[in-house]
């Protein structure tokens, strides 16, 4: 009987010890043998992430025309600053403080004309459809297209020399900013536009 009791006591101790063991941690070999998770396929019809859309503001290309200047030059710059920033020679003379026109040479000769008054850049003019105005307007557009681009600040005025023509004068968004004036011919399309400060932006004949 004593031997039987000893055997039973030993069996109980062993059983309790087995219950107290912590779970075994899988070995590295077991991890290596486990199958890798299968990548989840994209839902049918889902478009892949391609970054910013091509038509977004960040992707849109910008041209040289700005409300505060053109290319490397800024409205309000002195004649010397304009000449230094442009780097290439500019055609035209500025012998005094009166209004004078300067234009680039070479490939950009027909792109823009700079108006200098008081020996400062006060305005620039564009007469071709290669350069886009601030806000999207350009030569060749109709008045209706311009009014879509500038719905809140565009004022239609009569053309001084063309009875069938008009001007769309785009007021600045902030006080003291530059204006845009689009000249619209009798056929209803833009023939030229200019950006500048007042009163120079309203000189219909330019520096004439």
PDB file of C-alpha atoms in Angstrom:
ATOM      1  CA  UNK A   1       0.000   0.000   0.000  1.00  0.00           C
ATOM      2  CA  UNK A   2       2.798   2.402   0.820  1.00  0.00           C
ATOM      3  CA  UNK A   3       4.339   1.778  -2.598  1.00  0.00           C
ATOM      4  CA  UNK A   4       0.952   2.371  -4.278  1.00  0.00           C
ATOM      5  CA  UNK A   5       0.531   5.676  -2.407  1.00  0.00           C
ATOM      6  CA  UNK A   6       3.995   6.797  -3.413  1.00  0.00           C
ATOM      7  CA  UNK A   7       3.249   6.018  -7.046  1.00  0.00           C
ATOM      8  CA  UNK A   8      -0.032   7.963  -6.919  1.00  0.00           C
ATOM      9  CA  UNK A   9       1.674  10.977  -5.278  1.00  0.00           C
ATOM     10  CA  UNK A  10       4.380  11.014  -7.940  1.00  0.00           C
ATOM     11  CA  UNK A  11       1.781  10.872 -10.701  1.00  0.00           C
ATOM     12  CA  UNK A  12      -0.114  13.856  -9.227  1.00  0.00           C
ATOM     13  CA  UNK A  13       3.099  15.945  -8.992  1.00  0.00           C
ATOM     14  CA  UNK A  14       3.984  15.183 -12.599  1.00  0.00           C
ATOM     15  CA  UNK A  15       0.465  16.084 -13.750  1.00  0.00           C
ATOM     16  CA  UNK A  16       0.501  19.409 -11.930  1.00  0.00           C
ATOM     17  CA  UNK A  17       3.947  20.237 -13.343  1.00  0.00           C
ATOM     18  CA  UNK A  18       2.663  19.652 -16.875  1.00  0.00           C
ATOM     19  CA  UNK A  19      -0.243  22.024 -16.358  1.00  0.00           C
ATOM     20  CA  UNK A  20       2.090  24.846 -15.192  1.00  0.00           C
ATOM     21  CA  UNK A  21       4.330  24.826 -18.301  1.00  0.00           C
ATOM     22  CA  UNK A  22       4.238  27.964 -20.446  1.00  0.00           C
ATOM     23  CA  UNK A  23       3.355  27.640 -24.138  1.00  0.00           C
ATOM     24  CA  UNK A  24       6.264  26.678 -26.319  1.00  0.00           C
ATOM     25  CA  UNK A  25       7.714  29.401 -28.588  1.00  0.00           C
ATOM     26  CA  UNK A  26       7.844  28.246 -32.199  1.00  0.00           C
ATOM     27  CA  UNK A  27      11.365  27.567 -33.352  1.00  0.00           C
ATOM     28  CA  UNK A  28      13.045  29.445 -36.180  1.00  0.00           C
ATOM     29  CA  UNK A  29      12.779  26.324 -38.303  1.00  0.00           C
ATOM     30  CA  UNK A  30       9.023  26.294 -37.756  1.00  0.00           C
ATOM     31  CA  UNK A  31       8.798  29.962 -38.797  1.00  0.00           C
ATOM     32  CA  UNK A  32      10.723  29.256 -41.961  1.00  0.00           C
ATOM     33  CA  UNK A  33       8.432  26.396 -42.799  1.00  0.00           C
ATOM     34  CA  UNK A  34       5.266  28.475 -42.377  1.00  0.00           C
ATOM     35  CA  UNK A  35       3.734  29.625 -45.710  1.00  0.00           C
ATOM     36  CA  UNK A  36       4.181  33.338 -46.570  1.00  0.00           C
ATOM     37  CA  UNK A  37       1.008  35.466 -46.573  1.00  0.00           C
ATOM     38  CA  UNK A  38      -0.552  35.862 -50.010  1.00  0.00           C
ATOM     39  CA  UNK A  39      -0.691  39.534 -51.209  1.00  0.00           C
ATOM     40  CA  UNK A  40      -4.212  40.890 -51.450  1.00  0.00           C
ATOM     41  CA  UNK A  41      -5.158  41.732 -55.037  1.00  0.00           C
ATOM     42  CA  UNK A  42      -6.685  45.214 -55.632  1.00  0.00           C
ATOM     43  CA  UNK A  43     -10.415  45.324 -55.987  1.00  0.00           C
ATOM     44  CA  UNK A  44     -11.715  45.066 -59.535  1.00  0.00           C
ATOM     45  CA  UNK A  45     -12.007  48.455 -61.192  1.00  0.00           C
ATOM     46  CA  UNK A  46      -9.807  50.203 -58.598  1.00  0.00           C
ATOM     47  CA  UNK A  47      -7.369  52.670 -60.191  1.00  0.00           C
ATOM     48  CA  UNK A  48      -3.731  52.479 -59.092  1.00  0.00           C
ATOM     49  CA  UNK A  49      -2.306  55.425 -57.176  1.00  0.00           C
ATOM     50  CA  UNK A  50      -0.463  57.546 -59.762  1.00  0.00           C
ATOM     51  CA  UNK A  51       0.258  60.617 -57.642  1.00  0.00           C
ATOM     52  CA  UNK A  52      -1.110  64.098 -58.462  1.00  0.00           C
ATOM     53  CA  UNK A  53      -3.418  64.248 -61.459  1.00  0.00           C
ATOM     54  CA  UNK A  54      -1.956  65.674 -64.638  1.00  0.00           C
ATOM     55  CA  UNK A  55      -4.432  68.533 -64.576  1.00  0.00           C
ATOM     56  CA  UNK A  56      -3.821  69.525 -60.969  1.00  0.00           C
ATOM     57  CA  UNK A  57      -2.333  72.864 -59.986  1.00  0.00           C
ATOM     58  CA  UNK A  58       0.952  71.252 -59.018  1.00  0.00           C
ATOM     59  CA  UNK A  59       1.304  69.584 -62.397  1.00  0.00           C
ATOM     60  CA  UNK A  60       0.222  72.538 -64.485  1.00  0.00           C
ATOM     61  CA  UNK A  61       3.006  74.354 -66.298  1.00  0.00           C
ATOM     62  CA  UNK A  62       3.415  78.040 -65.675  1.00  0.00           C
ATOM     63  CA  UNK A  63       4.535  80.597 -68.246  1.00  0.00           C
ATOM     64  CA  UNK A  64       6.579  83.780 -67.873  1.00  0.00           C
ATOM     65  CA  UNK A  65       3.610  86.159 -67.451  1.00  0.00           C
ATOM     66  CA  UNK A  66       2.698  87.048 -63.866  1.00  0.00           C
ATOM     67  CA  UNK A  67       0.729  89.789 -62.161  1.00  0.00           C
ATOM     68  CA  UNK A  68       3.901  91.017 -60.492  1.00  0.00           C
ATOM     69  CA  UNK A  69       6.160  90.817 -63.515  1.00  0.00           C
ATOM     70  CA  UNK A  70       7.326  88.852 -66.529  1.00  0.00           C
ATOM     71  CA  UNK A  71      10.007  86.170 -66.482  1.00  0.00           C
ATOM     72  CA  UNK A  72      12.945  87.345 -64.387  1.00  0.00           C
ATOM     73  CA  UNK A  73      11.796  90.979 -64.160  1.00  0.00           C
ATOM     74  CA  UNK A  74       9.332  92.456 -61.669  1.00  0.00           C
ATOM     75  CA  UNK A  75       6.957  95.366 -62.047  1.00  0.00           C
ATOM     76  CA  UNK A  76       8.339  98.391 -60.241  1.00  0.00           C
ATOM     77  CA  UNK A  77      11.967  97.437 -60.938  1.00  0.00           C
ATOM     78  CA  UNK A  78      14.364 100.162 -61.985  1.00  0.00           C
ATOM     79  CA  UNK A  79      15.705 100.240 -65.534  1.00  0.00           C
ATOM     80  CA  UNK A  80      19.064  98.977 -64.289  1.00  0.00           C
ATOM     81  CA  UNK A  81      17.400  96.078 -62.435  1.00  0.00           C
ATOM     82  CA  UNK A  82      15.413  95.139 -65.537  1.00  0.00           C
ATOM     83  CA  UNK A  83      18.502  95.127 -67.734  1.00  0.00           C
ATOM     84  CA  UNK A  84      20.512  93.108 -65.213  1.00  0.00           C
ATOM     85  CA  UNK A  85      17.750  90.528 -64.665  1.00  0.00           C
ATOM     86  CA  UNK A  86      17.004  90.072 -68.369  1.00  0.00           C
ATOM     87  CA  UNK A  87      20.710  89.513 -69.120  1.00  0.00           C
ATOM     88  CA  UNK A  88      20.232  89.733 -72.908  1.00  0.00           C
ATOM     89  CA  UNK A  89      20.270  93.150 -74.632  1.00  0.00           C
ATOM     90  CA  UNK A  90      16.924  94.947 -74.921  1.00  0.00           C
ATOM     91  CA  UNK A  91      16.003  97.035 -77.956  1.00  0.00           C
ATOM     92  CA  UNK A  92      15.056 100.643 -77.323  1.00  0.00           C
ATOM     93  CA  UNK A  93      16.348 103.778 -75.661  1.00  0.00           C
ATOM     94  CA  UNK A  94      15.397 105.329 -72.311  1.00  0.00           C
ATOM     95  CA  UNK A  95      17.009 108.770 -72.419  1.00  0.00           C
ATOM     96  CA  UNK A  96      14.727 110.399 -69.843  1.00  0.00           C
ATOM     97  CA  UNK A  97      11.927 109.776 -67.333  1.00  0.00           C
ATOM     98  CA  UNK A  98       9.167 109.787 -69.947  1.00  0.00           C
ATOM     99  CA  UNK A  99       7.447 106.665 -71.263  1.00  0.00           C
ATOM    100  CA  UNK A 100       9.603 104.390 -73.424  1.00  0.00           C
ATOM    101  CA  UNK A 101       9.276 100.847 -74.788  1.00  0.00           C
ATOM    102  CA  UNK A 102      11.889  98.101 -74.604  1.00  0.00           C
ATOM    103  CA  UNK A 103      11.626  94.717 -76.298  1.00  0.00           C
ATOM    104  CA  UNK A 104      13.784  91.572 -76.233  1.00  0.00           C
ATOM    105  CA  UNK A 105      15.952  90.549 -79.153  1.00  0.00           C
ATOM    106  CA  UNK A 106      16.075  87.225 -80.933  1.00  0.00           C
ATOM    107  CA  UNK A 107      13.488  84.508 -80.402  1.00  0.00           C
ATOM    108  CA  UNK A 108      11.525  86.527 -77.825  1.00  0.00           C
ATOM    109  CA  UNK A 109      11.373  89.730 -79.867  1.00  0.00           C
ATOM    110  CA  UNK A 110       7.678  89.240 -80.675  1.00  0.00           C
ATOM    111  CA  UNK A 111       6.660  87.897 -77.266  1.00  0.00           C
ATOM    112  CA  UNK A 112       6.582  90.963 -75.032  1.00  0.00           C
ATOM    113  CA  UNK A 113       7.141  94.722 -74.894  1.00  0.00           C
ATOM    114  CA  UNK A 114       8.204  96.354 -71.635  1.00  0.00           C
ATOM    115  CA  UNK A 115       6.958  99.826 -70.750  1.00  0.00           C
ATOM    116  CA  UNK A 116       9.429 101.958 -68.806  1.00  0.00           C
ATOM    117  CA  UNK A 117       8.278 105.210 -67.227  1.00  0.00           C
ATOM    118  CA  UNK A 118      10.193 107.202 -64.667  1.00  0.00           C
ATOM    119  CA  UNK A 119      12.951 104.678 -65.456  1.00  0.00           C
ATOM    120  CA  UNK A 120      10.902 101.903 -63.829  1.00  0.00           C
ATOM    121  CA  UNK A 121       9.031  98.943 -65.312  1.00  0.00           C
ATOM    122  CA  UNK A 122       5.331  99.814 -65.061  1.00  0.00           C
ATOM    123  CA  UNK A 123       3.687  97.535 -67.639  1.00  0.00           C
ATOM    124  CA  UNK A 124       4.229  94.837 -70.265  1.00  0.00           C
ATOM    125  CA  UNK A 125       2.262  94.056 -73.452  1.00  0.00           C
ATOM    126  CA  UNK A 126       1.676  90.770 -75.322  1.00  0.00           C
ATOM    127  CA  UNK A 127       0.265  90.436 -78.861  1.00  0.00           C
ATOM    128  CA  UNK A 128       0.675  86.732 -79.686  1.00  0.00           C
ATOM    129  CA  UNK A 129      -1.024  83.519 -78.611  1.00  0.00           C
ATOM    130  CA  UNK A 130       2.143  81.821 -77.382  1.00  0.00           C
ATOM    131  CA  UNK A 131       2.125  83.623 -74.026  1.00  0.00           C
ATOM    132  CA  UNK A 132      -0.680  82.959 -71.547  1.00  0.00           C
ATOM    133  CA  UNK A 133      -1.842  85.777 -69.285  1.00  0.00           C
ATOM    134  CA  UNK A 134      -2.093  85.360 -65.515  1.00  0.00           C
ATOM    135  CA  UNK A 135      -5.340  83.480 -64.935  1.00  0.00           C
ATOM    136  CA  UNK A 136      -5.354  81.703 -68.316  1.00  0.00           C
ATOM    137  CA  UNK A 137      -6.441  84.305 -70.896  1.00  0.00           C
ATOM    138  CA  UNK A 138      -4.650  84.581 -74.228  1.00  0.00           C
ATOM    139  CA  UNK A 139      -4.812  86.100 -77.688  1.00  0.00           C
ATOM    140  CA  UNK A 140      -7.530  84.448 -79.805  1.00  0.00           C
ATOM    141  CA  UNK A 141      -9.962  83.773 -76.957  1.00  0.00           C
ATOM    142  CA  UNK A 142     -13.508  85.120 -77.045  1.00  0.00           C
ATOM    143  CA  UNK A 143     -15.029  87.517 -74.549  1.00  0.00           C
ATOM    144  CA  UNK A 144     -17.183  84.668 -73.246  1.00  0.00           C
ATOM    145  CA  UNK A 145     -14.124  82.510 -72.568  1.00  0.00           C
ATOM    146  CA  UNK A 146     -12.463  85.376 -70.707  1.00  0.00           C
ATOM    147  CA  UNK A 147     -15.527  85.977 -68.570  1.00  0.00           C
ATOM    148  CA  UNK A 148     -15.456  82.304 -67.575  1.00  0.00           C
ATOM    149  CA  UNK A 149     -11.822  82.645 -66.511  1.00  0.00           C
ATOM    150  CA  UNK A 150     -12.334  85.982 -64.729  1.00  0.00           C
ATOM    151  CA  UNK A 151     -15.957  85.805 -63.498  1.00  0.00           C
ATOM    152  CA  UNK A 152     -15.845  88.245 -60.593  1.00  0.00           C
ATOM    153  CA  UNK A 153     -13.411  91.040 -61.418  1.00  0.00           C
ATOM    154  CA  UNK A 154     -13.770  91.613 -65.158  1.00  0.00           C
ATOM    155  CA  UNK A 155     -15.291  94.914 -66.352  1.00  0.00           C
ATOM    156  CA  UNK A 156     -16.283  95.257 -70.020  1.00  0.00           C
ATOM    157  CA  UNK A 157     -15.567  98.677 -71.512  1.00  0.00           C
ATOM    158  CA  UNK A 158     -15.799 100.150 -74.996  1.00  0.00           C
ATOM    159  CA  UNK A 159     -12.836  99.983 -77.377  1.00  0.00           C
ATOM    160  CA  UNK A 160     -11.447 103.422 -78.173  1.00  0.00           C
ATOM    161  CA  UNK A 161     -10.826 102.775 -81.883  1.00  0.00           C
ATOM    162  CA  UNK A 162     -13.088  99.838 -82.810  1.00  0.00           C
ATOM    163  CA  UNK A 163     -16.832 100.443 -82.534  1.00  0.00           C
ATOM    164  CA  UNK A 164     -17.490  96.715 -82.438  1.00  0.00           C
ATOM    165  CA  UNK A 165     -14.616  95.981 -80.083  1.00  0.00           C
ATOM    166  CA  UNK A 166     -14.333  95.901 -76.301  1.00  0.00           C
ATOM    167  CA  UNK A 167     -11.878  95.741 -73.452  1.00  0.00           C
ATOM    168  CA  UNK A 168     -12.066  93.387 -70.503  1.00  0.00           C
ATOM    169  CA  UNK A 169     -10.350  95.099 -67.610  1.00  0.00           C
ATOM    170  CA  UNK A 170      -9.568  92.616 -64.832  1.00  0.00           C
ATOM    171  CA  UNK A 171      -9.325  94.321 -61.462  1.00  0.00           C
ATOM    172  CA  UNK A 172      -6.667  93.147 -58.974  1.00  0.00           C
ATOM    173  CA  UNK A 173      -7.623  90.743 -56.203  1.00  0.00           C
ATOM    174  CA  UNK A 174      -5.857  92.940 -53.655  1.00  0.00           C
ATOM    175  CA  UNK A 175      -5.660  96.717 -53.339  1.00  0.00           C
ATOM    176  CA  UNK A 176      -2.693  98.163 -55.182  1.00  0.00           C
ATOM    177  CA  UNK A 177      -2.083  95.089 -57.349  1.00  0.00           C
ATOM    178  CA  UNK A 178      -1.556  95.065 -61.097  1.00  0.00           C
ATOM    179  CA  UNK A 179      -4.434  94.955 -63.591  1.00  0.00           C
ATOM    180  CA  UNK A 180      -4.903  92.941 -66.782  1.00  0.00           C
ATOM    181  CA  UNK A 181      -6.503  94.581 -69.811  1.00  0.00           C
ATOM    182  CA  UNK A 182      -7.610  92.408 -72.741  1.00  0.00           C
ATOM    183  CA  UNK A 183      -8.276  94.147 -76.064  1.00  0.00           C
ATOM    184  CA  UNK A 184     -11.084  92.450 -77.992  1.00  0.00           C
ATOM    185  CA  UNK A 185     -11.537  93.170 -81.691  1.00  0.00           C
ATOM    186  CA  UNK A 186     -14.710  93.496 -83.733  1.00  0.00           C
ATOM    187  CA  UNK A 187     -14.700  89.739 -84.364  1.00  0.00           C
ATOM    188  CA  UNK A 188     -15.121  89.148 -80.651  1.00  0.00           C
ATOM    189  CA  UNK A 189     -11.649  87.701 -80.050  1.00  0.00           C
ATOM    190  CA  UNK A 190      -8.673  88.941 -78.047  1.00  0.00           C
ATOM    191  CA  UNK A 191      -6.066  90.736 -80.155  1.00  0.00           C
ATOM    192  CA  UNK A 192      -3.690  91.796 -77.348  1.00  0.00           C
ATOM    193  CA  UNK A 193      -3.424  92.082 -73.588  1.00  0.00           C
ATOM    194  CA  UNK A 194      -1.311  93.917 -71.052  1.00  0.00           C
ATOM    195  CA  UNK A 195      -0.458  93.765 -67.368  1.00  0.00           C
ATOM    196  CA  UNK A 196       0.516  96.845 -65.414  1.00  0.00           C
ATOM    197  CA  UNK A 197       0.013  99.415 -62.764  1.00  0.00           C
ATOM    198  CA  UNK A 198      -2.371 102.341 -62.987  1.00  0.00           C
ATOM    199  CA  UNK A 199      -2.471 104.708 -64.738  1.00  0.00           C
ATOM    200  CA  UNK A 200       0.003 103.212 -67.239  1.00  0.00           C
ATOM    201  CA  UNK A 201      -2.041 100.062 -67.886  1.00  0.00           C
ATOM    202  CA  UNK A 202      -4.770 102.301 -69.286  1.00  0.00           C
ATOM    203  CA  UNK A 203      -2.536 104.074 -71.831  1.00  0.00           C
ATOM    204  CA  UNK A 204      -4.385 102.993 -74.989  1.00  0.00           C
ATOM    205  CA  UNK A 205      -1.621 104.140 -77.321  1.00  0.00           C
ATOM    206  CA  UNK A 206       1.190 102.778 -75.171  1.00  0.00           C
ATOM    207  CA  UNK A 207       4.082 105.223 -75.086  1.00  0.00           C
ATOM    208  CA  UNK A 208       2.953 107.100 -78.233  1.00  0.00           C
TER     209      UNK A 208
END
